[in-house]
Amino acid sequence: MNFRIPVIIFISAMVAAASSCSNDDSDVEPVVIENTALSNVEVTSFTIKDNSHIAQNIDSLFFSIDLDNGVIFNADSLPVGSRPGNAIVTLSLPTVSKAEFVMKYDGGKDSVVNYTEKPNDSIDFAASRVILRIVSANEKFMREYDVKLNIHKVKPDSLYWDRTSYRPLPGKLSAVTAQKTVENNGIYYTLSTNGTDISLAGGTTPDVAATWNTLPVMLPENAIVGSLSVADGDFYILDADDNLFVSSDMFGWTDTGVSMCHIYGVYGTSLIGVKRSAGKYYHVTYPSTTEVEVNGACPVAGTSALMEYDSKWSDRPMVTFTGGRAADGSLSGSTWGYDGTSWAQISVDAMPAREGIAVCKYYDVAVSTANKVSTREVLYAFGGNDADGYIDNTLYISIDRGVHWSKAQTCLQFADYVPSLTGAQAIVASTTLNVDGSRAIKPISSWECPYIYLFGGKNASGRISSGVYRGVLNQLALIPIQ
């Protein structure tokens, strides 16, 4: 990469050089440069020694050096609670005439440490500003770097929820008695009813209210709003007599001739569900395939949304659901899987038995140290009611697709102000976050942050939640390391 020194700096340097032929160098002020291509004032590494009480393992904390903007900083911030204070630093520098740290204090006197002469003196990172000032060996150029020790203001491994609903439930109705939100070809749809009227709203993203519009809608007679599902680009819904209807636009509906009493969701391009006939239950699909009688322990109602996975152990994908009500009325907390051929209970350690559990693929922090935070995809499961009707908002996590469930750590548990719901839809959608003034040489100006949105669901009083709630793992909302 070629750098050009501004003409005014070049001329100043030449004047300084000419003057030095007839005057003592000590009388010449070095040229302050703001953009450097000069290796004689370039910092090549910056570390903090492990004798600091600021944070554990701080000697392995990586500092980025932004030569264009003159900033030295740790892109991966230190944990919440780290206290900036005195620390000894180590620099890699060319031969220079002076290297000094200037610590500026609000309303106080500056403090200066001459690093060239006393490299083992402490630098106070509690100062309001820390400047590293370097003067070249020939004393003709000087460069200043702002030194920043970044510390997280929020815990990156915590789940944060907006204190109030992020937006009202989409649609034109109040006092909603039934609701379902689905996604189809990049558009989100919320279907709702108040028992008399129906409403359909559509939007391109859950988080921008202006993109949701009222759409024309008609439903089959006695349609069950909560059964609305999507498969292969079409909408499906059941009526009170277990008839399955299909529509391309939720306005004109066609009776498929297939009977289902419960829809699990979609597998590939097929809708999968349960048929009730002569007191027995059967696994069925649409388009139709062979019917298989349901195992007595397998739920036939109140199941979570389906999660789909590709498997390295099979040439076919697998879908799973968690919880629900079996044919005998008992509740389950197990996860069941389907590979396109057969159903099986896959849980070894199940959740507490519930129906109406909200399940989604999301993230938790896999590794968190003083200088490294990484995330992994897991399953979240929460909400739903037990046999007594109690709704439990305890968050459970599975790192292996529902084989083992465990209670999530405290920092991921829901805040008290997040409503406890049963039958809610947990939809994960990404929002573009932006940042101005990035400090990196190749700055990230925006990134996609996945949020969890809670649509609908009933609270303990049996009312449909009137707002959409939004949550995020703090780490995902922080500026990515760059």
mmCIF file of N, CA, C and O in Angstrom, residues 28 76 81 93 125 152 176 180 218 223 229 232 240 254 285 293 333 351 385 420 442 451 470 480:
data_model
loop_
_atom_site.group_PDB
_atom_site.id
_atom_site.type_symbol
_atom_site.label_atom_id
_atom_site.label_comp_id
_atom_site.label_asym_id
_atom_site.label_seq_id
_atom_site.Cartn_x
_atom_site.Cartn_y
_atom_site.Cartn_z
ATOM 1 N N VAL A 28 14.412 22.801 16.905
ATOM 2 C CA VAL A 28 13.416 22.508 15.881
ATOM 3 C C VAL A 28 12.300 21.663 16.476
ATOM 4 O O VAL A 28 12.543 20.618 17.069
ATOM 5 N N ASP A 76 -12.065 -6.736 21.539
ATOM 6 C CA ASP A 76 -12.919 -7.574 22.374
ATOM 7 C C ASP A 76 -12.849 -7.029 23.799
ATOM 8 O O ASP A 76 -11.847 -7.178 24.495
ATOM 9 N N GLY A 81 -17.462 -5.201 35.046
ATOM 10 C CA GLY A 81 -16.902 -5.239 36.395
ATOM 11 C C GLY A 81 -15.402 -5.059 36.427
ATOM 12 O O GLY A 81 -14.831 -4.829 37.497
ATOM 13 N N LEU A 93 8.583 -0.904 19.313
ATOM 14 C CA LEU A 93 8.805 0.354 18.613
ATOM 15 C C LEU A 93 10.108 0.307 17.830
ATOM 16 O O LEU A 93 11.014 -0.463 18.161
ATOM 17 N N PHE A 125 -4.932 3.677 33.479
ATOM 18 C CA PHE A 125 -6.019 3.597 32.508
ATOM 19 C C PHE A 125 -7.337 4.130 33.066
ATOM 20 O O PHE A 125 -8.345 4.145 32.367
ATOM 21 N N HIS A 152 -16.779 -3.957 28.699
ATOM 22 C CA HIS A 152 -18.202 -4.143 28.424
ATOM 23 C C HIS A 152 -19.052 -3.393 29.446
ATOM 24 O O HIS A 152 -18.783 -3.443 30.647
ATOM 25 N N VAL A 176 -58.129 -9.535 21.020
ATOM 26 C CA VAL A 176 -57.920 -10.721 20.183
ATOM 27 C C VAL A 176 -58.108 -11.984 21.015
ATOM 28 O O VAL A 176 -57.625 -12.088 22.150
ATOM 29 N N LYS A 180 -52.081 -16.308 15.193
ATOM 30 C CA LYS A 180 -50.941 -17.127 14.751
ATOM 31 C C LYS A 180 -50.095 -16.296 13.809
ATOM 32 O O LYS A 180 -50.617 -15.625 12.896
ATOM 33 N N MET A 218 -59.882 -14.093 3.893
ATOM 34 C CA MET A 218 -61.113 -14.843 4.137
ATOM 35 C C MET A 218 -60.690 -16.207 4.647
ATOM 36 O O MET A 218 -59.625 -16.714 4.280
ATOM 37 N N ALA A 223 -62.963 -22.078 10.787
ATOM 38 C CA ALA A 223 -61.510 -22.286 10.731
ATOM 39 C C ALA A 223 -60.889 -22.044 12.104
ATOM 40 O O ALA A 223 -61.328 -21.178 12.874
ATOM 41 N N SER A 229 -50.589 -22.718 9.137
ATOM 42 C CA SER A 229 -49.250 -23.241 8.890
ATOM 43 C C SER A 229 -48.848 -22.937 7.453
ATOM 44 O O SER A 229 -49.687 -22.581 6.614
ATOM 45 N N ASP A 232 -44.192 -25.286 1.603
ATOM 46 C CA ASP A 232 -43.889 -25.157 0.179
ATOM 47 C C ASP A 232 -44.568 -23.934 -0.434
ATOM 48 O O ASP A 232 -45.065 -23.976 -1.559
ATOM 49 N N ALA A 240 -63.045 -26.897 12.390
ATOM 50 C CA ALA A 240 -63.458 -27.611 13.602
ATOM 51 C C ALA A 240 -63.797 -29.066 13.349
ATOM 52 O O ALA A 240 -63.888 -29.860 14.294
ATOM 53 N N THR A 254 -59.065 -24.018 -0.656
ATOM 54 C CA THR A 254 -59.508 -25.261 -1.278
ATOM 55 C C THR A 254 -59.427 -26.389 -0.262
ATOM 56 O O THR A 254 -58.406 -26.535 0.434
ATOM 57 N N THR A 285 -49.433 -37.097 6.332
ATOM 58 C CA THR A 285 -48.791 -35.999 5.625
ATOM 59 C C THR A 285 -49.706 -35.512 4.513
ATOM 60 O O THR A 285 -50.657 -36.183 4.116
ATOM 61 N N GLU A 293 -49.848 -45.408 12.843
ATOM 62 C CA GLU A 293 -50.482 -45.141 14.123
ATOM 63 C C GLU A 293 -49.496 -44.481 15.084
ATOM 64 O O GLU A 293 -48.317 -44.859 15.153
ATOM 65 N N GLY A 333 -42.657 -33.556 28.203
ATOM 66 C CA GLY A 333 -41.592 -32.572 28.056
ATOM 67 C C GLY A 333 -40.499 -33.082 27.149
ATOM 68 O O GLY A 333 -39.437 -32.468 27.021
ATOM 69 N N MET A 351 -37.528 -31.976 29.266
ATOM 70 C CA MET A 351 -38.004 -30.819 30.012
ATOM 71 C C MET A 351 -39.134 -31.232 30.935
ATOM 72 O O MET A 351 -39.690 -32.325 30.783
ATOM 73 N N ASN A 385 -47.779 -24.393 29.499
ATOM 74 C CA ASN A 385 -48.462 -24.633 30.773
ATOM 75 C C ASN A 385 -48.386 -26.095 31.186
ATOM 76 O O ASN A 385 -48.327 -26.995 30.338
ATOM 77 N N SER A 420 -45.142 -14.343 30.972
ATOM 78 C CA SER A 420 -45.164 -15.801 30.859
ATOM 79 C C SER A 420 -46.338 -16.178 29.964
ATOM 80 O O SER A 420 -47.478 -15.796 30.234
ATOM 81 N N LYS A 442 -10.089 -1.581 8.304
ATOM 82 C CA LYS A 442 -11.176 -1.995 7.427
ATOM 83 C C LYS A 442 -12.439 -2.094 8.282
ATOM 84 O O LYS A 442 -12.814 -3.171 8.749
ATOM 85 N N TYR A 451 -32.522 -11.390 16.626
ATOM 86 C CA TYR A 451 -33.350 -11.141 17.798
ATOM 87 C C TYR A 451 -34.434 -12.214 17.889
ATOM 88 O O TYR A 451 -34.845 -12.786 16.878
ATOM 89 N N ARG A 470 -39.268 -8.439 22.416
ATOM 90 C CA ARG A 470 -38.024 -8.692 21.701
ATOM 91 C C ARG A 470 -36.871 -8.934 22.670
ATOM 92 O O ARG A 470 -36.698 -8.194 23.639
ATOM 93 N N PRO A 480 -18.978 -6.375 16.215
ATOM 94 C CA PRO A 480 -18.106 -7.538 15.996
ATOM 95 C C PRO A 480 -16.633 -7.146 16.049
ATOM 96 O O PRO A 480 -16.258 -6.024 15.693
#
